[in-house]
Coordinates of N, CA and C in Angstrom, one line a residue:
X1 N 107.0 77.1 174.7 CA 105.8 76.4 174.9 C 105.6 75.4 173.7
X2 N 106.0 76.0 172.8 CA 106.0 75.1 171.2 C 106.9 73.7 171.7
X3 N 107.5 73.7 172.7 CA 108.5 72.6 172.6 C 108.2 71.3 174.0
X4 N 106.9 72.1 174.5 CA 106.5 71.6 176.0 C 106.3 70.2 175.6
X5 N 106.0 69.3 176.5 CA 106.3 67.7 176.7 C 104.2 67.4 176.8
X6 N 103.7 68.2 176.4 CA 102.0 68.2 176.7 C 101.7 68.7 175.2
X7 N 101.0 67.5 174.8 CA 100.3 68.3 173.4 C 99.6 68.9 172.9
X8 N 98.5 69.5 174.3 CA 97.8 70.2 174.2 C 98.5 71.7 174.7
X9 N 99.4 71.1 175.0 CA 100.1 72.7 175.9 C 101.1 73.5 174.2
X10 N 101.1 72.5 173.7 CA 102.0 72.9 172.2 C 100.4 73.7 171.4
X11 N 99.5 72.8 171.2 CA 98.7 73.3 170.5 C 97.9 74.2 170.7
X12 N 97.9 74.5 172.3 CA 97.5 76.1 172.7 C 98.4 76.8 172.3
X13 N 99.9 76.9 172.3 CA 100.7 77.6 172.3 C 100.9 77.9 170.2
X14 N 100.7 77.0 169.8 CA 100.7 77.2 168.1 C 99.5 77.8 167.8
X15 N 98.4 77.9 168.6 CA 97.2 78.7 168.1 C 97.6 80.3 168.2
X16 N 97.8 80.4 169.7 CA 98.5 81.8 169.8 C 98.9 82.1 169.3
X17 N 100.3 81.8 168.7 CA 101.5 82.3 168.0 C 100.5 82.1 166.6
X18 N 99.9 81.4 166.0 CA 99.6 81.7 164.6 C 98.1 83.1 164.4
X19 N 97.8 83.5 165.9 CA 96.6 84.4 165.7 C 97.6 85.9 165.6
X20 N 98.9 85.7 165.8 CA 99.8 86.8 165.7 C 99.8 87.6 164.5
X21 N 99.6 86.4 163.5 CA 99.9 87.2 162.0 C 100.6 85.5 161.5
X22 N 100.7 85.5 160.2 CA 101.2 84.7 159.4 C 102.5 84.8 159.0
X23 N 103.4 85.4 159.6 CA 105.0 84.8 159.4 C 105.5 84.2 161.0
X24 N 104.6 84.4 161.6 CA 105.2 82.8 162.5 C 105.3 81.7 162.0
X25 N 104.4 81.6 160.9 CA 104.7 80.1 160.4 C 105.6 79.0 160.1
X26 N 106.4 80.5 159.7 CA 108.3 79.9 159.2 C 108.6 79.4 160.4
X27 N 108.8 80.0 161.4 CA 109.1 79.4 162.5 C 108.7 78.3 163.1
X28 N 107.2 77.9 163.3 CA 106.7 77.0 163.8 C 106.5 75.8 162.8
X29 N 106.7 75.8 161.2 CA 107.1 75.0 160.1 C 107.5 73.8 160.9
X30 N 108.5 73.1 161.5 CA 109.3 72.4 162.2 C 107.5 71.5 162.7
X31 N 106.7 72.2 163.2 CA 106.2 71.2 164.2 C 104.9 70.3 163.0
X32 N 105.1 70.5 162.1 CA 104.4 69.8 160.6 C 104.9 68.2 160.7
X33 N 105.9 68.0 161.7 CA 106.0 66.4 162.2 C 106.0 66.1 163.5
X34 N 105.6 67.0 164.2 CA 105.1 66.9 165.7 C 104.1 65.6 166.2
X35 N 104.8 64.9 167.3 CA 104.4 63.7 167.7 C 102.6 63.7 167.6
X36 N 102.1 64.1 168.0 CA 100.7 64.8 168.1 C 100.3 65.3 167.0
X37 N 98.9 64.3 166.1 CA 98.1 64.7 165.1 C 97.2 65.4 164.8
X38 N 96.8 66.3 165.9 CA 96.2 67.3 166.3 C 97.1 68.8 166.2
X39 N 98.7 68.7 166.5 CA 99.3 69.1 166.5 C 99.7 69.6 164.8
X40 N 100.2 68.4 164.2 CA 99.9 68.4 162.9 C 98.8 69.0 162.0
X41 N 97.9 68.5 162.2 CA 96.9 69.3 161.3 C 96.5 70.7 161.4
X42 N 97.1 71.4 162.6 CA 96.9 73.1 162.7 C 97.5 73.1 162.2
X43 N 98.9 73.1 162.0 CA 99.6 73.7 161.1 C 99.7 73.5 159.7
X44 N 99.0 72.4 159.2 CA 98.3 72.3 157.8 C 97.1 73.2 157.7
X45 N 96.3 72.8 158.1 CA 95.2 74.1 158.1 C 95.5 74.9 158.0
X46 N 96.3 75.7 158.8 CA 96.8 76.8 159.0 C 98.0 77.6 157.1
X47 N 98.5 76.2 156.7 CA 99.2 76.9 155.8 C 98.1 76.5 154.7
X48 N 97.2 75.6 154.5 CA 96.0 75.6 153.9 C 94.8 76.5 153.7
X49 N 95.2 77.2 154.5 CA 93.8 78.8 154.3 C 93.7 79.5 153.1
X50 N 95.2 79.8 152.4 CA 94.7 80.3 151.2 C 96.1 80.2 150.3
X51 N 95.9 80.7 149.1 CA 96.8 80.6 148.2 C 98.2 81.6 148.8
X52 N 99.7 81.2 149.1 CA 100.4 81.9 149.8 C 101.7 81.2 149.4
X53 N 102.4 82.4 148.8 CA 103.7 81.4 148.2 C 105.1 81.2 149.5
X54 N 105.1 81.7 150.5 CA 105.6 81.3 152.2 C 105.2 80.1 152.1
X55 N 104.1 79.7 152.1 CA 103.5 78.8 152.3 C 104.0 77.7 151.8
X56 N 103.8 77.7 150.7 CA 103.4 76.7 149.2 C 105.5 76.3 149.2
X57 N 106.2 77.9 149.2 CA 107.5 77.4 149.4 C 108.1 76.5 150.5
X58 N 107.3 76.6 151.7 CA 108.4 75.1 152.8 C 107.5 74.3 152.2
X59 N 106.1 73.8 151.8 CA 105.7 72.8 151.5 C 106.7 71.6 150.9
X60 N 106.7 72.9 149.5 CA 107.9 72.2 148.4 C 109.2 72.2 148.9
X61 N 109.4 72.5 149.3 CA 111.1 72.2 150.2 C 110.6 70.8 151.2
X62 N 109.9 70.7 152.0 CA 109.7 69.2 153.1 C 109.2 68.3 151.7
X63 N 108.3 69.3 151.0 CA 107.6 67.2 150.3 C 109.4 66.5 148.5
X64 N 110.0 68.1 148.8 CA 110.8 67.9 147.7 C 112.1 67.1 148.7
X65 N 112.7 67.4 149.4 CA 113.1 66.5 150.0 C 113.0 65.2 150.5
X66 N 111.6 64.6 150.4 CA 111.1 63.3 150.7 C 111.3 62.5 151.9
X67 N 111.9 63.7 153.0 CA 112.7 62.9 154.4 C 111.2 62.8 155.2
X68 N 110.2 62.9 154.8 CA 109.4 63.0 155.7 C 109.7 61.6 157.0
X69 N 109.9 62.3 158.3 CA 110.2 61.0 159.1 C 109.3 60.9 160.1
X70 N 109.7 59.0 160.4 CA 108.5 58.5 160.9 C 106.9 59.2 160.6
X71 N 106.5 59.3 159.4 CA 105.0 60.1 159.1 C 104.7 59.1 158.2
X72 N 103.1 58.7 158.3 CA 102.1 57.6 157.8 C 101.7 58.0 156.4
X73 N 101.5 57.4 156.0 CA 100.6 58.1 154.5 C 99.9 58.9 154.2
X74 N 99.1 58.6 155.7 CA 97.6 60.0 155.6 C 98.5 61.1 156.1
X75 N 99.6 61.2 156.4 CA 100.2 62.8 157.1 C 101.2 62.8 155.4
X76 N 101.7 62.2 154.8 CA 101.7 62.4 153.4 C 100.9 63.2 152.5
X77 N 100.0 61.9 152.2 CA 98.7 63.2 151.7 C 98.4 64.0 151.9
X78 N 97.9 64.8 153.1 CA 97.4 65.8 153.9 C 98.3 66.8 153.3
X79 N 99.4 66.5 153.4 CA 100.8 67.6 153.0 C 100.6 68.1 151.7
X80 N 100.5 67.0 150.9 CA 99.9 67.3 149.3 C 98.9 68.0 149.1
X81 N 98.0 67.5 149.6 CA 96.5 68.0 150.0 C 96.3 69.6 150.0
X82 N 97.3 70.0 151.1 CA 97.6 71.1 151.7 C 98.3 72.4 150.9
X83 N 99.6 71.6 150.0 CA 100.0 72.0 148.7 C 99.4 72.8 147.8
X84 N 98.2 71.6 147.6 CA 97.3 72.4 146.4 C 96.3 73.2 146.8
X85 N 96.2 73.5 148.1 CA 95.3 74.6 148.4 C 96.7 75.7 148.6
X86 N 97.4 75.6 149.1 CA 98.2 77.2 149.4 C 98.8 77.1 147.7
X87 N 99.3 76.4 147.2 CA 99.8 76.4 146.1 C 99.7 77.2 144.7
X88 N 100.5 77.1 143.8 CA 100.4 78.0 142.7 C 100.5 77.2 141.4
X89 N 100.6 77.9 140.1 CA 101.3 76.9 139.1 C 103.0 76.6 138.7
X90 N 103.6 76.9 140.4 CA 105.5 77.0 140.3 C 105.0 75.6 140.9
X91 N 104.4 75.3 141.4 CA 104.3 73.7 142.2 C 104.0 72.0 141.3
X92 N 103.3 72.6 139.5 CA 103.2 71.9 139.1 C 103.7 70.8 138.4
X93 N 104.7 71.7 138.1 CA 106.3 70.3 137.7 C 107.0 69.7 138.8
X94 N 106.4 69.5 139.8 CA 107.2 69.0 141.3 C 106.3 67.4 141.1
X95 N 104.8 68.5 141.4 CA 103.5 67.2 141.2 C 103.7 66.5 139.9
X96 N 103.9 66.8 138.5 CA 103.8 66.1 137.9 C 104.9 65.3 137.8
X97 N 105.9 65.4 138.7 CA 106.8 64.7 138.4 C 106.6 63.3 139.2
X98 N 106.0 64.1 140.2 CA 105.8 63.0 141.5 C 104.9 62.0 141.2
X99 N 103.5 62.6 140.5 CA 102.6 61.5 139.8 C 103.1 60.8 138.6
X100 N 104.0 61.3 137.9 CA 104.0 60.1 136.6 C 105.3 59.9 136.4
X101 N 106.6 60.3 137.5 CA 107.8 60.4 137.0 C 108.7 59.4 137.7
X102 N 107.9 58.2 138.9 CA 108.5 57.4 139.4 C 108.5 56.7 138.6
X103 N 109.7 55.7 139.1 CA 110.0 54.3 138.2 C 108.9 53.1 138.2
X104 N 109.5 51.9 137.5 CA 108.0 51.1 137.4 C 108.0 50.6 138.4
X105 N 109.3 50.1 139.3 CA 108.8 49.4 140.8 C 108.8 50.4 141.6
X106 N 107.4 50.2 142.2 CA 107.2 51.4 143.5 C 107.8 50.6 144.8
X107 N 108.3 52.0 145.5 CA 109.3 51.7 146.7 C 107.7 52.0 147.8
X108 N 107.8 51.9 149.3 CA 107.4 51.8 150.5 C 106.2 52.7 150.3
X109 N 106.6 54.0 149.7 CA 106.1 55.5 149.6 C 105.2 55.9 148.3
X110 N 105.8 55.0 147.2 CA 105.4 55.8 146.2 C 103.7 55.9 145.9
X111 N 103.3 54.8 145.9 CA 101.8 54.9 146.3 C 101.3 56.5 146.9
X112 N 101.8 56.6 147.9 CA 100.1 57.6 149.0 C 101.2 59.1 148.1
X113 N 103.0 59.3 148.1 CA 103.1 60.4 146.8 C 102.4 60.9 145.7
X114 N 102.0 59.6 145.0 CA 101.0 59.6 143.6 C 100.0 60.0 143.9
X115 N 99.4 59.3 144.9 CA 97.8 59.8 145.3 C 98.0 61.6 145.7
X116 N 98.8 61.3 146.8 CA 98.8 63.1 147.3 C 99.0 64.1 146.4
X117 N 100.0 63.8 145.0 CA 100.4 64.6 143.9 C 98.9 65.0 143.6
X118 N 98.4 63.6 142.9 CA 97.1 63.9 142.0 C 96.0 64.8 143.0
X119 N 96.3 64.4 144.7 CA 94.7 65.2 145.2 C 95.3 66.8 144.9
X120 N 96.4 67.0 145.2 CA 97.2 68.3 145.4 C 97.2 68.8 144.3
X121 N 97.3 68.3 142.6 CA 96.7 68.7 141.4 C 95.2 69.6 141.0
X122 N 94.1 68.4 141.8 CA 92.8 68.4 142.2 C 92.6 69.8 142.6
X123 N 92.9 69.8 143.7 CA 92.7 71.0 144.6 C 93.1 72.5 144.3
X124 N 94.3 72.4 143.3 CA 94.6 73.6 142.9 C 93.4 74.2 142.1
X125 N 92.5 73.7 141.1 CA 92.1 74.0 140.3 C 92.3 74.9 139.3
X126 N 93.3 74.5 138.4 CA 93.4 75.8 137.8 C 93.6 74.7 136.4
X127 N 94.4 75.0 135.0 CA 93.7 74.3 134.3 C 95.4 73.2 133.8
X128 N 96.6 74.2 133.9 CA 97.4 73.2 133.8 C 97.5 72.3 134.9
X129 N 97.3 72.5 136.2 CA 96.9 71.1 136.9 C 96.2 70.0 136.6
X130 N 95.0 70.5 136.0 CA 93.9 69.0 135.4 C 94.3 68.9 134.2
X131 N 95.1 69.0 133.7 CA 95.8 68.9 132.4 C 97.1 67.7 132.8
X132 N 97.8 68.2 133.8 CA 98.5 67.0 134.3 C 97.6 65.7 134.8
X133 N 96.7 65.7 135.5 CA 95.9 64.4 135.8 C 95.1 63.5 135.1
X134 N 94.5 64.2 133.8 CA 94.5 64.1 132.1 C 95.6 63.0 131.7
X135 N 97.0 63.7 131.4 CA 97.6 63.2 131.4 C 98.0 61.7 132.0
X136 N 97.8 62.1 133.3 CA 98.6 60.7 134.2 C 96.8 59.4 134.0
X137 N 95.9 60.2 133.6 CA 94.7 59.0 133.5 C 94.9 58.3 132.0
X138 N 95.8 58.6 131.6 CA 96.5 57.7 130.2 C 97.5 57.6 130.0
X139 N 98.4 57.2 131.2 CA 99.7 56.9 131.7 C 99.3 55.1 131.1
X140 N 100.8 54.4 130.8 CA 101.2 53.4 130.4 C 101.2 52.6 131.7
X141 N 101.2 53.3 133.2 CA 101.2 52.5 134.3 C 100.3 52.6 134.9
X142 N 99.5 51.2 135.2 CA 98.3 50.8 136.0 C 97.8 51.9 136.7
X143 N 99.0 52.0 137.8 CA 98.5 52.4 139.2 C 98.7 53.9 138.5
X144 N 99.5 54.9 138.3 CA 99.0 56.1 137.9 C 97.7 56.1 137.2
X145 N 97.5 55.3 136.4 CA 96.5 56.0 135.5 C 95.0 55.9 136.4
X146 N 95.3 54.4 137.4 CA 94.2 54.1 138.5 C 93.7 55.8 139.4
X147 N 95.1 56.2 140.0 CA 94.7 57.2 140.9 C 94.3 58.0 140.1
X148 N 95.0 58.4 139.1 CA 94.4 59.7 138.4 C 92.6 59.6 138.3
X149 N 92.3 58.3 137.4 CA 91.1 58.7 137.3 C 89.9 58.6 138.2
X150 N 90.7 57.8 139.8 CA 89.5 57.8 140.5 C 89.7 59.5 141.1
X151 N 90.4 60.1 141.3 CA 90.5 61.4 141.6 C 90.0 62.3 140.6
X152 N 89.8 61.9 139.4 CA 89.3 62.9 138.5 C 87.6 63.0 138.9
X153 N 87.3 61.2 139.1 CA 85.8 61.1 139.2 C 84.8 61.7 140.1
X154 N 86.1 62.0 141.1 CA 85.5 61.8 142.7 C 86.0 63.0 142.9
X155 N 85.2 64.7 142.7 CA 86.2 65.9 143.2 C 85.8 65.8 144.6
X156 N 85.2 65.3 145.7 CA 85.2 65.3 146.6 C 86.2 64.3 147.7
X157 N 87.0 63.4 146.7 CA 87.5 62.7 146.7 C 88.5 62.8 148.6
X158 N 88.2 62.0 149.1 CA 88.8 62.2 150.7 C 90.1 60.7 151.1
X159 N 90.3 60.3 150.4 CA 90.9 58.9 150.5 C 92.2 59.0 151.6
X160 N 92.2 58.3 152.5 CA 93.4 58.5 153.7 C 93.7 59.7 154.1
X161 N 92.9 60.4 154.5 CA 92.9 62.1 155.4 C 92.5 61.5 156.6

């Protein structure tokens, strides 16, 4: 049913399967690029509920691979987003790499990465995370140090969700 041609027929069928218990998720992981944005964001939510290193680990395997395909920026961020709520502090040298460790010319992507790094920082709350965004708000590069600090200013901060 996960693989039906109706996207409401997928997203009844991923509710089920996730009221089962929480290791279907490995399984249904895959549909985190499902044509359907509705479709998508259960299964963010869903790995977004609470701090969970299942979780937090495919995260960092899809956003450390960077193949995210055919997906927009706001399904970027959301991913990050999502990160730093299931997330831990094994996630933090991934993000800080991602926020202050690109080159000076940014490619297609690196923009809404930076942003998602820093919301996914944000979110963690814990104190070496805002210690990296600290950091990146006295970065030598514009645009890092821009996101950092409007994310620092703004914890409510919602930008392309």
């Amino acid at each position: 049913m996960v693989h039906h041609s109706s996207a409401r027929v997928r997203e009844a069928a991923v509710k089920g399967l996730l009221r089962r218990g929480p290791a279907s998720i490995k399984e249904l992981f895959h549909l985190i690029e499902d044509e359907d944005d509705s479709v998508r964001r259960l299964i963010l939510h869903h790995l977004g509920q609470e701090r969970n290193e299942a979780s937090e680990t495919l995260l960092l395997q899809y956003l450390e691979e960077g193949k995210i395909k055919g997906s927009d920026d706001k399904h970027i961020i959301a991913c990050f987003r999502t990160l730093g709520r299931c997330g831990s502090p094994r996630s933090i040298p991934f993000l800080r790499q991602t926020l202050l460790g690109r080159g000076w010319m940014p490619d297609l992507r690196s923009s809404a990465y930076r942003q998602g790094a820093a919301l996914a920082l944000q979110a963690m709350r814990i104190k070496g995370a805002q210690q990296v965004l600290e950091d990146a708000s006295r970065s030598l590069k514009p645009g890092v140090r821009r996101i950092a600090r409007k994310v620092m200013q703004d914890p409510g901060h919602q930008s392309k969700e």
